[in-house]
XYZ file of C-alpha atoms in Angstrom:
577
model
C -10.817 -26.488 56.889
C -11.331 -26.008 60.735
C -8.152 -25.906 61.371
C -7.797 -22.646 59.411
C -10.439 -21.275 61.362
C -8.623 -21.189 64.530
C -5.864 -18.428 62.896
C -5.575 -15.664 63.230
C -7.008 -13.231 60.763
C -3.031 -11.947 59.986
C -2.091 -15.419 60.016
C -4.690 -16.319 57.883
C -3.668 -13.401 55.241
C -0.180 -14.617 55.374
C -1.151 -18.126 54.354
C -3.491 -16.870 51.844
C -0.662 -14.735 50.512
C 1.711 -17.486 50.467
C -0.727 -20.131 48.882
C -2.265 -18.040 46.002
C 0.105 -15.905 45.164
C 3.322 -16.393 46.367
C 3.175 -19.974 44.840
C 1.460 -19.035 42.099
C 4.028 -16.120 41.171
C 6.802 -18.924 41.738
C 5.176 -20.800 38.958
C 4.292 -18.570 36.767
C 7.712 -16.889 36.780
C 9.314 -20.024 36.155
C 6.750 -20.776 33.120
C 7.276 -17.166 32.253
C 10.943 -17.527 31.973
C 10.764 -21.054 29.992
C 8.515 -19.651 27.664
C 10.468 -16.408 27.155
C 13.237 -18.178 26.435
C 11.567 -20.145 23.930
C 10.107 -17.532 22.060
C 13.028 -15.478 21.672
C 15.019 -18.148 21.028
C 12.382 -18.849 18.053
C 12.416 -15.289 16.758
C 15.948 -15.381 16.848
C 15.451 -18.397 14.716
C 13.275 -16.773 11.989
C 14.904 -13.824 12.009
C 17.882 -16.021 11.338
C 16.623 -17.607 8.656
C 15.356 -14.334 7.038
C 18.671 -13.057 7.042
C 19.535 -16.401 5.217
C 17.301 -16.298 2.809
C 18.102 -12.892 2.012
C 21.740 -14.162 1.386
C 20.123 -17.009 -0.426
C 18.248 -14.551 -2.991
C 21.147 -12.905 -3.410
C 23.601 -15.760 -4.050
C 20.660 -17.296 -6.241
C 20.043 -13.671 -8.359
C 24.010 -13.336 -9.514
C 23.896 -17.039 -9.948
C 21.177 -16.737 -12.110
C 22.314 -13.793 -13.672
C 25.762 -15.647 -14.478
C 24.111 -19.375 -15.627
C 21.769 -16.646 -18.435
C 24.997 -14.782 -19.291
C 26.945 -17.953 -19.565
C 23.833 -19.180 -21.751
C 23.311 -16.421 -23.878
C 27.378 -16.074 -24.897
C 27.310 -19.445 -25.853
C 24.055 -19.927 -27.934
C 24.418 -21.390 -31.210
C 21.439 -18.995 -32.334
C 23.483 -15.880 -31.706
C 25.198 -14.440 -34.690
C 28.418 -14.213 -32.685
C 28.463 -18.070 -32.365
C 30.396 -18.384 -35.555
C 33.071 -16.095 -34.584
C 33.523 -18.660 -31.368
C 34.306 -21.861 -33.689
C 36.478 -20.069 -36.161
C 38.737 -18.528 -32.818
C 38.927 -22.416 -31.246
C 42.244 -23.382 -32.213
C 44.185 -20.016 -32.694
C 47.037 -20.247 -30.501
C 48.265 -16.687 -31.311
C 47.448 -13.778 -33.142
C 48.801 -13.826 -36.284
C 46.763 -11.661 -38.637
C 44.465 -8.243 -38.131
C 41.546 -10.872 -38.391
C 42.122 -12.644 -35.498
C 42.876 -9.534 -33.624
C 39.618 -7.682 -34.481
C 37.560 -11.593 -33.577
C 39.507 -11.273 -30.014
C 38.409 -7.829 -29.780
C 34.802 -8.899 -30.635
C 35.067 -11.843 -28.453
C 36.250 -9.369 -25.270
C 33.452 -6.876 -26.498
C 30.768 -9.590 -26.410
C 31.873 -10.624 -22.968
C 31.355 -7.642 -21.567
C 27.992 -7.104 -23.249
C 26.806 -10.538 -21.719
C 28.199 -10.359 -18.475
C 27.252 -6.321 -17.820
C 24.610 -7.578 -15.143
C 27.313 -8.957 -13.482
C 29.457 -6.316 -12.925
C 28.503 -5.309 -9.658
C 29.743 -8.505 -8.465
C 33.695 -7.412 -9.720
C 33.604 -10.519 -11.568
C 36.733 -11.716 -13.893
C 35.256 -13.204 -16.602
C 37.634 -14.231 -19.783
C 37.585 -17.230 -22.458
C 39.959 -19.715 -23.400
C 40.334 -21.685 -26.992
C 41.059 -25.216 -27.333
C 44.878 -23.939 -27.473
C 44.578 -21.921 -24.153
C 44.762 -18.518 -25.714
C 43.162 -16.585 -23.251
C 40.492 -13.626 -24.211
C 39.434 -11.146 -21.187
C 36.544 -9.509 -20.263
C 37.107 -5.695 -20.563
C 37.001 -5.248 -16.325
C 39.670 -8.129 -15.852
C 42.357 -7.436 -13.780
C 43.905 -10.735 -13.729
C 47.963 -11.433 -14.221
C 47.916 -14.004 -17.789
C 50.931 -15.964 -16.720
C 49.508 -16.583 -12.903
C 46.832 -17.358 -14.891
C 47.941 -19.645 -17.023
C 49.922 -21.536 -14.746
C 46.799 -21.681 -12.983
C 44.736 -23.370 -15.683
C 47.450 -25.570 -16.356
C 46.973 -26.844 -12.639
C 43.223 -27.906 -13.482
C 42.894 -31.479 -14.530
C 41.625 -31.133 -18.093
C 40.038 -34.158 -18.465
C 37.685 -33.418 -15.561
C 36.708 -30.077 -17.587
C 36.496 -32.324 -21.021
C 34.300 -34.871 -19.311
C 31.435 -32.125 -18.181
C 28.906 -30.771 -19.799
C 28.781 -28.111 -17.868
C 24.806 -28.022 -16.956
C 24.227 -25.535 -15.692
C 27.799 -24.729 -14.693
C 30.873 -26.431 -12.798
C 32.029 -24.707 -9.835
C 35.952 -24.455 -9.623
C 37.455 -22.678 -6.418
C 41.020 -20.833 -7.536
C 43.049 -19.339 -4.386
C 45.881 -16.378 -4.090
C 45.729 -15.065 -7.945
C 47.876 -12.493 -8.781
C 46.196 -9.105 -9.989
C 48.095 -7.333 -12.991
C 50.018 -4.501 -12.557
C 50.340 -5.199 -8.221
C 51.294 -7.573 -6.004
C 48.068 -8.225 -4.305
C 46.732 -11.566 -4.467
C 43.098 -12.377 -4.649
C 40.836 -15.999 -4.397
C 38.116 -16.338 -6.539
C 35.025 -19.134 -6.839
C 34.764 -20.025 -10.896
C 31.734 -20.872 -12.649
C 32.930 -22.789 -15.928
C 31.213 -23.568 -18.699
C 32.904 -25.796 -21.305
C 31.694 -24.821 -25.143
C 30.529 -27.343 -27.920
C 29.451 -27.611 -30.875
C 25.967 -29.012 -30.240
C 25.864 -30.588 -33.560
C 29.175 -33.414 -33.050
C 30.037 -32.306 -29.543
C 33.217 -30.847 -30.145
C 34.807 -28.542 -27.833
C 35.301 -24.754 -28.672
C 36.465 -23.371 -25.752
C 35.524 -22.889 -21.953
C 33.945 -19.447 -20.385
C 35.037 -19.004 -17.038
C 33.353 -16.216 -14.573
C 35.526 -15.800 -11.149
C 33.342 -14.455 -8.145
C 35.543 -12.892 -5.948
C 35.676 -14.638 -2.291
C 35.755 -10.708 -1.467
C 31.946 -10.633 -2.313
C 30.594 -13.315 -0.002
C 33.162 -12.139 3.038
C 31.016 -8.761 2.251
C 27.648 -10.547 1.957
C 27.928 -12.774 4.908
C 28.902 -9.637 7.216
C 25.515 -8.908 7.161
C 24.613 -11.824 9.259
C 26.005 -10.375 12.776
C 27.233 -12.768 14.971
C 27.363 -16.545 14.746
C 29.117 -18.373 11.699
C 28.179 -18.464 8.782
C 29.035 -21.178 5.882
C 28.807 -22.077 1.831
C 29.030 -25.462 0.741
C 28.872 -27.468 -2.319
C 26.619 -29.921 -2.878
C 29.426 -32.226 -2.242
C 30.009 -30.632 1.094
C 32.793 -29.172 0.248
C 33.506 -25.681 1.461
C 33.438 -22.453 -0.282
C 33.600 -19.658 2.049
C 33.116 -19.144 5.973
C 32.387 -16.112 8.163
C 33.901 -15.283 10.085
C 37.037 -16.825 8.775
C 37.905 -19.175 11.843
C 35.682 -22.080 12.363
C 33.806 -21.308 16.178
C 33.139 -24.555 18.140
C 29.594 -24.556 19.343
C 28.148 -26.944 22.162
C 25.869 -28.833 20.143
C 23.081 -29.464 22.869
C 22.599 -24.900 22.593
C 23.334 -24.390 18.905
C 20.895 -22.897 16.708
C 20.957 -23.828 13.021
C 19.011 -22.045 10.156
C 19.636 -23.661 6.475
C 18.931 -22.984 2.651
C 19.601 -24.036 -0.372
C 21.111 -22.213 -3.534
C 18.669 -24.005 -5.987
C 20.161 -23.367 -9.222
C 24.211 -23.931 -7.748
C 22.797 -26.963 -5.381
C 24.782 -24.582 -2.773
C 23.891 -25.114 0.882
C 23.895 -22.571 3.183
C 23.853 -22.769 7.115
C 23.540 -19.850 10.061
C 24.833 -21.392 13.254
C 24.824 -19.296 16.408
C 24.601 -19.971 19.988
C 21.387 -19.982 22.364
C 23.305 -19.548 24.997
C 24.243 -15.616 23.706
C 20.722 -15.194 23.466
C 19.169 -15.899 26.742
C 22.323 -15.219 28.940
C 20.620 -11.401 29.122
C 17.567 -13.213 29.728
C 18.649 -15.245 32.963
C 20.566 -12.246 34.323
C 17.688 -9.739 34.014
C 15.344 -12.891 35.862
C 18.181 -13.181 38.304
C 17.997 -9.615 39.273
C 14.025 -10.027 39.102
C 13.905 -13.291 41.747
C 16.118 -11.064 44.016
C 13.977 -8.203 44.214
C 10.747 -10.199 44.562
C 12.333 -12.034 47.503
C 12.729 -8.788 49.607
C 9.513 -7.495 48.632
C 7.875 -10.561 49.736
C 9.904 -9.922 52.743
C 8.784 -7.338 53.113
C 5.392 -7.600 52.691
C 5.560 -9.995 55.550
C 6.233 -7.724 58.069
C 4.033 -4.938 57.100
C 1.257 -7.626 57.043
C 1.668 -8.421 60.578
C 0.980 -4.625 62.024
C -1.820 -3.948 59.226
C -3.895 -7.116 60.310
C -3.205 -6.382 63.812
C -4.974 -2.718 63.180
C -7.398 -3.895 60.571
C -9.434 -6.073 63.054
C -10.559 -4.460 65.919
C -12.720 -2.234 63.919
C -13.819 -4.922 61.203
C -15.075 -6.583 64.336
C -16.979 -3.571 65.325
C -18.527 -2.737 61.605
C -19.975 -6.114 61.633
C -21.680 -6.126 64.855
C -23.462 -2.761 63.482
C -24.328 -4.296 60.568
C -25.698 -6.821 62.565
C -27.710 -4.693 64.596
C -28.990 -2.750 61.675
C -30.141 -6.249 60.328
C -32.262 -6.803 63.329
C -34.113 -4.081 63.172
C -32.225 -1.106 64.709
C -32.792 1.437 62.060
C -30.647 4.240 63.969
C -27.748 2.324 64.816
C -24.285 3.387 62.999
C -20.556 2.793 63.294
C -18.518 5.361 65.245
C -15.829 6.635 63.226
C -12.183 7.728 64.923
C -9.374 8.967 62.764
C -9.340 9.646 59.371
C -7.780 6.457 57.820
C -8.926 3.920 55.492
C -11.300 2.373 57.936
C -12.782 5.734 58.919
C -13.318 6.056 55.019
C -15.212 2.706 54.973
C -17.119 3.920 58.119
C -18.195 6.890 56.595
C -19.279 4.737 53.769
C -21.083 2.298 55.716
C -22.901 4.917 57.315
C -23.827 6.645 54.245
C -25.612 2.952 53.314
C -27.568 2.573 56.180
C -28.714 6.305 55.805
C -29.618 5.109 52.208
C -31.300 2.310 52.970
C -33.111 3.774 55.663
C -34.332 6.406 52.450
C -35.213 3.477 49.913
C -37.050 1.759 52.608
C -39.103 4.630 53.276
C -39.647 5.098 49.354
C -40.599 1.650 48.834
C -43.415 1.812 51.091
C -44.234 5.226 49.446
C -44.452 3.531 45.847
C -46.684 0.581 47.759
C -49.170 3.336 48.688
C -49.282 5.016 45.304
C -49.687 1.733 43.743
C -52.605 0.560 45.701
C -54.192 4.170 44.042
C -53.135 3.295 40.922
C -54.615 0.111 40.983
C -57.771 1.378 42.496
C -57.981 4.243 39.476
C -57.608 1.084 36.967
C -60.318 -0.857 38.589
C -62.219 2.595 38.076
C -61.451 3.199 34.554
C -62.677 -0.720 33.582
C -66.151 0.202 35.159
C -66.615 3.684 32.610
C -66.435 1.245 29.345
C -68.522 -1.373 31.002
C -71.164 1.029 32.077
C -70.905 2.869 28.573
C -71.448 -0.514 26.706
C -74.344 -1.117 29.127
C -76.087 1.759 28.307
C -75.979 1.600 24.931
C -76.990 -2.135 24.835
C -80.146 -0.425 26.869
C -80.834 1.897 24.252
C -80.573 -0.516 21.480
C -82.710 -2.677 23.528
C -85.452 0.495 23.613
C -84.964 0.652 19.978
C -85.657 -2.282 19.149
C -88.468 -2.502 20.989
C -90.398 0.739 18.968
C -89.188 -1.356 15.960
C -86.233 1.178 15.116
C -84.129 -1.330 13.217
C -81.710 1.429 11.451
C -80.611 3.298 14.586
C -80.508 -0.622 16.552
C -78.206 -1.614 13.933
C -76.344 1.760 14.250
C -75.803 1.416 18.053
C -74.702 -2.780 17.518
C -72.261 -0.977 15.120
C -70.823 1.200 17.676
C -70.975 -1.213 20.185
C -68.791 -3.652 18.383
C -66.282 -0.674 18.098
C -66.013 0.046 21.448
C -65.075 -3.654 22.472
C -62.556 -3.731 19.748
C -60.985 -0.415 20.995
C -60.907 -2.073 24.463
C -59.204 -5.256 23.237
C -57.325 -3.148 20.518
C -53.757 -5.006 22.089
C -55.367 -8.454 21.204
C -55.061 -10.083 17.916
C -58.296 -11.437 16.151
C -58.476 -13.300 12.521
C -58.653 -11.345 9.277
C -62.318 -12.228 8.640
C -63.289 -10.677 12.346
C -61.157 -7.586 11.198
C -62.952 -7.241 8.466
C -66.289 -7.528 10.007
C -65.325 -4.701 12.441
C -64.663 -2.491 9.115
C -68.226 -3.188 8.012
C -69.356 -1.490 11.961
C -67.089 1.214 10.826
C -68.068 2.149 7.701
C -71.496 1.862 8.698
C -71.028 4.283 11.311
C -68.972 6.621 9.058
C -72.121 6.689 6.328
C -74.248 7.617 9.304
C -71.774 10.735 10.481
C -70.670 11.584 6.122
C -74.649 11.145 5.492
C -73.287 9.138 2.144
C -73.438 5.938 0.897
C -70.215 3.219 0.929
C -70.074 0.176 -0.353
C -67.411 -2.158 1.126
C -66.341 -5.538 -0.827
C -64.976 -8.012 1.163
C -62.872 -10.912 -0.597
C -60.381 -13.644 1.408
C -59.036 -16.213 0.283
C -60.016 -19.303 2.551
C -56.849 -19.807 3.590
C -56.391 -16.539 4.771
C -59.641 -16.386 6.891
C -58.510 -17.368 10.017
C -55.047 -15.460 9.958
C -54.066 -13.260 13.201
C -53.621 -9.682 12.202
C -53.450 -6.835 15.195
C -56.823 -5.444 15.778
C -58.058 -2.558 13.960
C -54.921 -2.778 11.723
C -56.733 -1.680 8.405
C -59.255 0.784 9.954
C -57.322 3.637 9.099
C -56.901 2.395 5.576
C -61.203 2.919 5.153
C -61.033 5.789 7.124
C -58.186 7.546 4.825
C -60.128 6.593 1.822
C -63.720 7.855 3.395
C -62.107 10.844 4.474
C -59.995 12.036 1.658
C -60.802 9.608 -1.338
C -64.475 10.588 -0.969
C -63.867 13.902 0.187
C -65.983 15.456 -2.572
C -69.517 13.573 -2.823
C -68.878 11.118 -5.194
C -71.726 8.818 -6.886
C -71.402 5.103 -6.002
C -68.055 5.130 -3.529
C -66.704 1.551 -3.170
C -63.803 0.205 -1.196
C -62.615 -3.172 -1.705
C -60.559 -5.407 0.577
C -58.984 -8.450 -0.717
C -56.594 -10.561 0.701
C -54.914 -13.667 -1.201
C -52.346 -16.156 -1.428
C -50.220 -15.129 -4.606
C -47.425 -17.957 -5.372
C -45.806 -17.881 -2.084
C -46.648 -14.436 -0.956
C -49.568 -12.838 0.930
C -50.944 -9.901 -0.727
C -53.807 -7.669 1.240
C -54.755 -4.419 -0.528
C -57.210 -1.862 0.257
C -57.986 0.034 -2.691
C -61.079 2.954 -3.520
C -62.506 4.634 -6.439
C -62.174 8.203 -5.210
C -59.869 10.893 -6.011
C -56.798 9.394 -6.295
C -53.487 10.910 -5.519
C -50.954 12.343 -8.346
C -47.854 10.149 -8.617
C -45.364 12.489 -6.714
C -47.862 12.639 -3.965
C -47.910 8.569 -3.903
C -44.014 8.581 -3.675
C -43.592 11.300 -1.051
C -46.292 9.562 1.098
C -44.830 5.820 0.908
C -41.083 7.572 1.625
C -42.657 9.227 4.798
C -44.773 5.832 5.943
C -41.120 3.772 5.475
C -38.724 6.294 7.075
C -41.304 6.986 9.678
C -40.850 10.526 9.359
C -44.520 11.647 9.406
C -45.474 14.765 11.370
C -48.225 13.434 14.369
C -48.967 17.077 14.665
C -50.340 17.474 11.258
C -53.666 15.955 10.392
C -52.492 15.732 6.493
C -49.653 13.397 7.015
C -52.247 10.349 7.081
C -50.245 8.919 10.299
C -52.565 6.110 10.605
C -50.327 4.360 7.438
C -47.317 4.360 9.527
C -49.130 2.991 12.262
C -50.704 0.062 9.995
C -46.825 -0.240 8.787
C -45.211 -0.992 12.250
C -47.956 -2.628 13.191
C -48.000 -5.464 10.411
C -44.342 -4.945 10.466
C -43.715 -6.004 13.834
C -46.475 -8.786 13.198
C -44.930 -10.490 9.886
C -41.747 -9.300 10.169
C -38.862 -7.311 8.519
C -39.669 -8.726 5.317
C -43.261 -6.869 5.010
C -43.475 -4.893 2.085
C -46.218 -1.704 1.385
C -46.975 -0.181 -1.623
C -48.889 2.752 -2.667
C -50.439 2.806 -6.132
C -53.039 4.132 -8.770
C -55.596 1.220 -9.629
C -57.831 1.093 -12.588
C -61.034 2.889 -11.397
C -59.119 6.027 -10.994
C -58.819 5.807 -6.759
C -55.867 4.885 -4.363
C -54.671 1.357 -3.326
C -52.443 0.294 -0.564
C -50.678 -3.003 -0.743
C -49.274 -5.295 1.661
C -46.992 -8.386 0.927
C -45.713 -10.904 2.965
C -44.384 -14.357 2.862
C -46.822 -17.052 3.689
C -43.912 -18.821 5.884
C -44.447 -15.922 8.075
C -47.910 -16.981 8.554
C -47.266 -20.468 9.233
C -44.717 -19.628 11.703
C -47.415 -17.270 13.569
């Protein structure tokens, strides 16, 4: 890389333009435009085939809605069937009876080809003898007709059983009462007798090649095509067949499941993207003339950028050898005037932190001193009493000795209150306590201590269930009461921990209980108020942030008429700790 070293700093901007973005721009455009392509070319594709499949539900609905109609005419279970087989062979109308069963017949078609209507279907029936019975809607000519049905080979309708239906395309049929001619695609069912197999009659139902000219408009552009599941083709829109290059056409298909229709959406790619390329066309040109110029304007900028670039970083690098007042001259009011300013600002600032760092340096060496000062007061107090107890001893004051030990063993744990210590030394501290508190109550406590042995050497924060005795000292045994007793157990029950502190004072009335254990949980006691028992909430967190979320507290009535706070925790928390 030495050799870029010896450009230029414009030169070197001008490579560095060219090599990580100009180059990368090139690419990315040309991915850009690949993948654009692509995409729309696949949206195009499934919003093709939507529009196909919409046709194909459709197609597949009226289909449907013709194979039922076709079914339901011709059910043996209907009580019209019988009027069918005795119509089969009538080759005219000779008596009123025949002419009200035609009329029945014609009613009966319309009644099972209603859903159908929509369509402009011609629907009519012919009889073993070709007598012909329309639909009421029919608008078909009966001798283009007939000549018409005479043109199908009958054998190929005698051979099928027409399951569902066969598909018979019928072109230029004359409508009655006009000269307009119309094509039609029939569905024809051939009639038996599904006892012998004989023939009754055939049903035919004409779709109108009107209706799928109207349906496959909806495509847009392209072609689109019906086929038979022969191949053969039903109906094509637009009407001429477009030639498409087959290396750009796109082809969506379906199929009409009940007909075994297929139907195919062919349009070309090359419509799609030809916007594309010309709006990237238009894009490469612009980009070349602002690269241009971008060029140019690059030259005079670096030209002007590095005289003074030179000169901010030889102040800086006076600054950084100690020259506290140096700072950049600033000329003009352009960017790099701006970024003098700035600069100049900085060393101003870190001239001020500098001097406020050595300020905080000086006030910590006092703050230090002032702790070294405050760890001497509890040392000397501790020593003083230890003298005293010493004295005490020594006149063979045993009570007051064992008083001052008390106290003594306090003050270290209030010192160390931060620390953990076991449950057992915990509860050796409350024994100093509540000796001390008999001494200042001038009463008489009696504290019962039971752990499990398991529990013994568990770490618990220190001091944690002093202000459970001192609660019940203080307001359990408020009023002198004959043989006070707290009790502090702590044992493993299945695979919980359960420590409860528990009195036979007072007590507390059950809405009291409730309001209290809301406050401890929501933390919502008042410090400021020396009836809201604070020290609970301060046992809670404290536990709480020992064992964990899943601590649980409870505040309860027990059976000698007091107060008992509970604990519970799982003994995995223990382990883990």
């Amino acid at each position: 890389m030495n050799w870029l070293m010896r450009f230029s700093f414009h030169r070197k901007t001008q490579l560095s333009f060219a090599i990580f973005i100009l180059v990368p721009l090139a690419l990315v455009s040309i991915f850009s435009y690949g993948l654009l392509k692509s995409v729309v070319i696949d949206k195009v594709r499934t919003s093709n085939q939507s529009v196909v499949n919409v046709i194909s539900s459709d197609l597949s609905k009226n289909i449907e809605d013709i194979i039922y109609a076709s079914y339901l005419f011709s059910n043996k279970e209907s009580s019209f069937y019988n009027e069918l087989f005795t119509f089969k062979d009538v080759k005219k109308l000779n008596s009123s009876n025949e002419y009200f069963t035609q009329k029945r017949i014609a009613e009966y078609l319309d009644m099972a080809f209603s859903k159908t209507s929509g369509l402009s279907t011609q629907v009519f029936f012919v009889n073993n003898n070709n007598f012909i019975t329309y639909a009421g809607n029919n608008s078909l000519d009966y001798e283009n007709l007939r000549q018409w049905l005479s043109q199908i080979k009958s054998d190929e309708l005698d051979n099928s059983d027409s399951n569902p239906l066969l598909w018979v395309m019928a072109e230029n049929l004359k409508q009655m009462y006009a000269r307009s001619f119309e094509s039609f695609y029939f569905a024809v069912k051939v009639i038996r007798d599904v006892d012998n197999g004989e023939k009754i009659g055939t049903l035919f139902v004409g779709i109108p090649t009107e209706y799928f000219e109207k349906l496959f408009a909806r495509s847009g552009s392209g072609q689109i095509q019906l086929f038979t599941s022969g191949g053969e083709l039903i109906e094509r829109y637009p009407k001429e067949q477009i030639q498409f290059d087959r290396r750009n056409e796109l082809e969506v298909q379906t199929t009409i499941p009940r007909a075994g229709w297929k139907l195919t959406y062919q349009i070309s790619s090359e419509e799609i993207t030809a916007e594309i390329s010309k709006v990237f066309g238009i894009y490469t040109i612009i980009l070349s003339l602002c690269i241009l110029s971008f060029l140019i304007i690059s030259i005079f900028i670096a030209k002007t950028l590095h005289t003074p670039l030179n000169k901010l970083r030889k102040t800086a690098e006076r600054f950084g050898n100690g020259n506290r007042q140096i700072r950049f001259q600033v000329s003009g009011k352009d960017e790099v005037a701006v970024l003098g300013n700035a600069f100049n600002h900085m060393l101003d600032q870190i001239n001020l932190l500098i001097e406020e760092v050595e300020q905080e340096q000086e006030e910590k060496r006092m703050i230090e001193l002032d702790a070294l000062f405050s760890q001497i007061r509890p040392h000397f107090l501790l020593n003083t009493l230890n003298s005293i107890k010493c004295n005490l001893v020594t006149e063979g004051d045993s009570v007051n000795s064992k008083q001052i030990d008390a106290l003594m063993s306090l003050l270290r744990a209030y010192m160390h209150v931060n620390e953990k210590c076991t449950l057992q030394q915990e509860c050796k501290l409350l024994g100093d306590y509540a000796e001390i508190m008999q001494m200042r109550n001038d009463m008489q406590v009696t504290l019962h201590i039971q752990l499990d042995e398991e529990l013994a050497d568990m770490e618990v924060p220190r001091l944690c269930l002093q202000p459970l005795v001192e609660n019940a000292i203080v307001h359990g045994f408020a009023n002198e009461a004959e043989e006070a007793a707290i009790w502090i157990t702590a044992q493993i029950d299945g695979g919980r921990c359960l420590i409860e502190v528990k009195d036979n004072g007072e007590g507390m009335i059950e809405t009291e209980r409730k309001e209290l254990l809301d406050r401890v949980l929501l933390s919502t006691l008042d410090s400021q108020d020396p009836n809201q028992r604070i020290g609970l909430a301060n046992v809670y967190k404290r536990l709480r942030l020992t064992f964990g979320n899943d601590l649980r507290m409870d505040i309860q009535s027990n059976e000698f008429g007091g107060t008992s706070v509970i604990f519970i925790f799982s003994t995995q928390d223990v382990q883990e700790r």
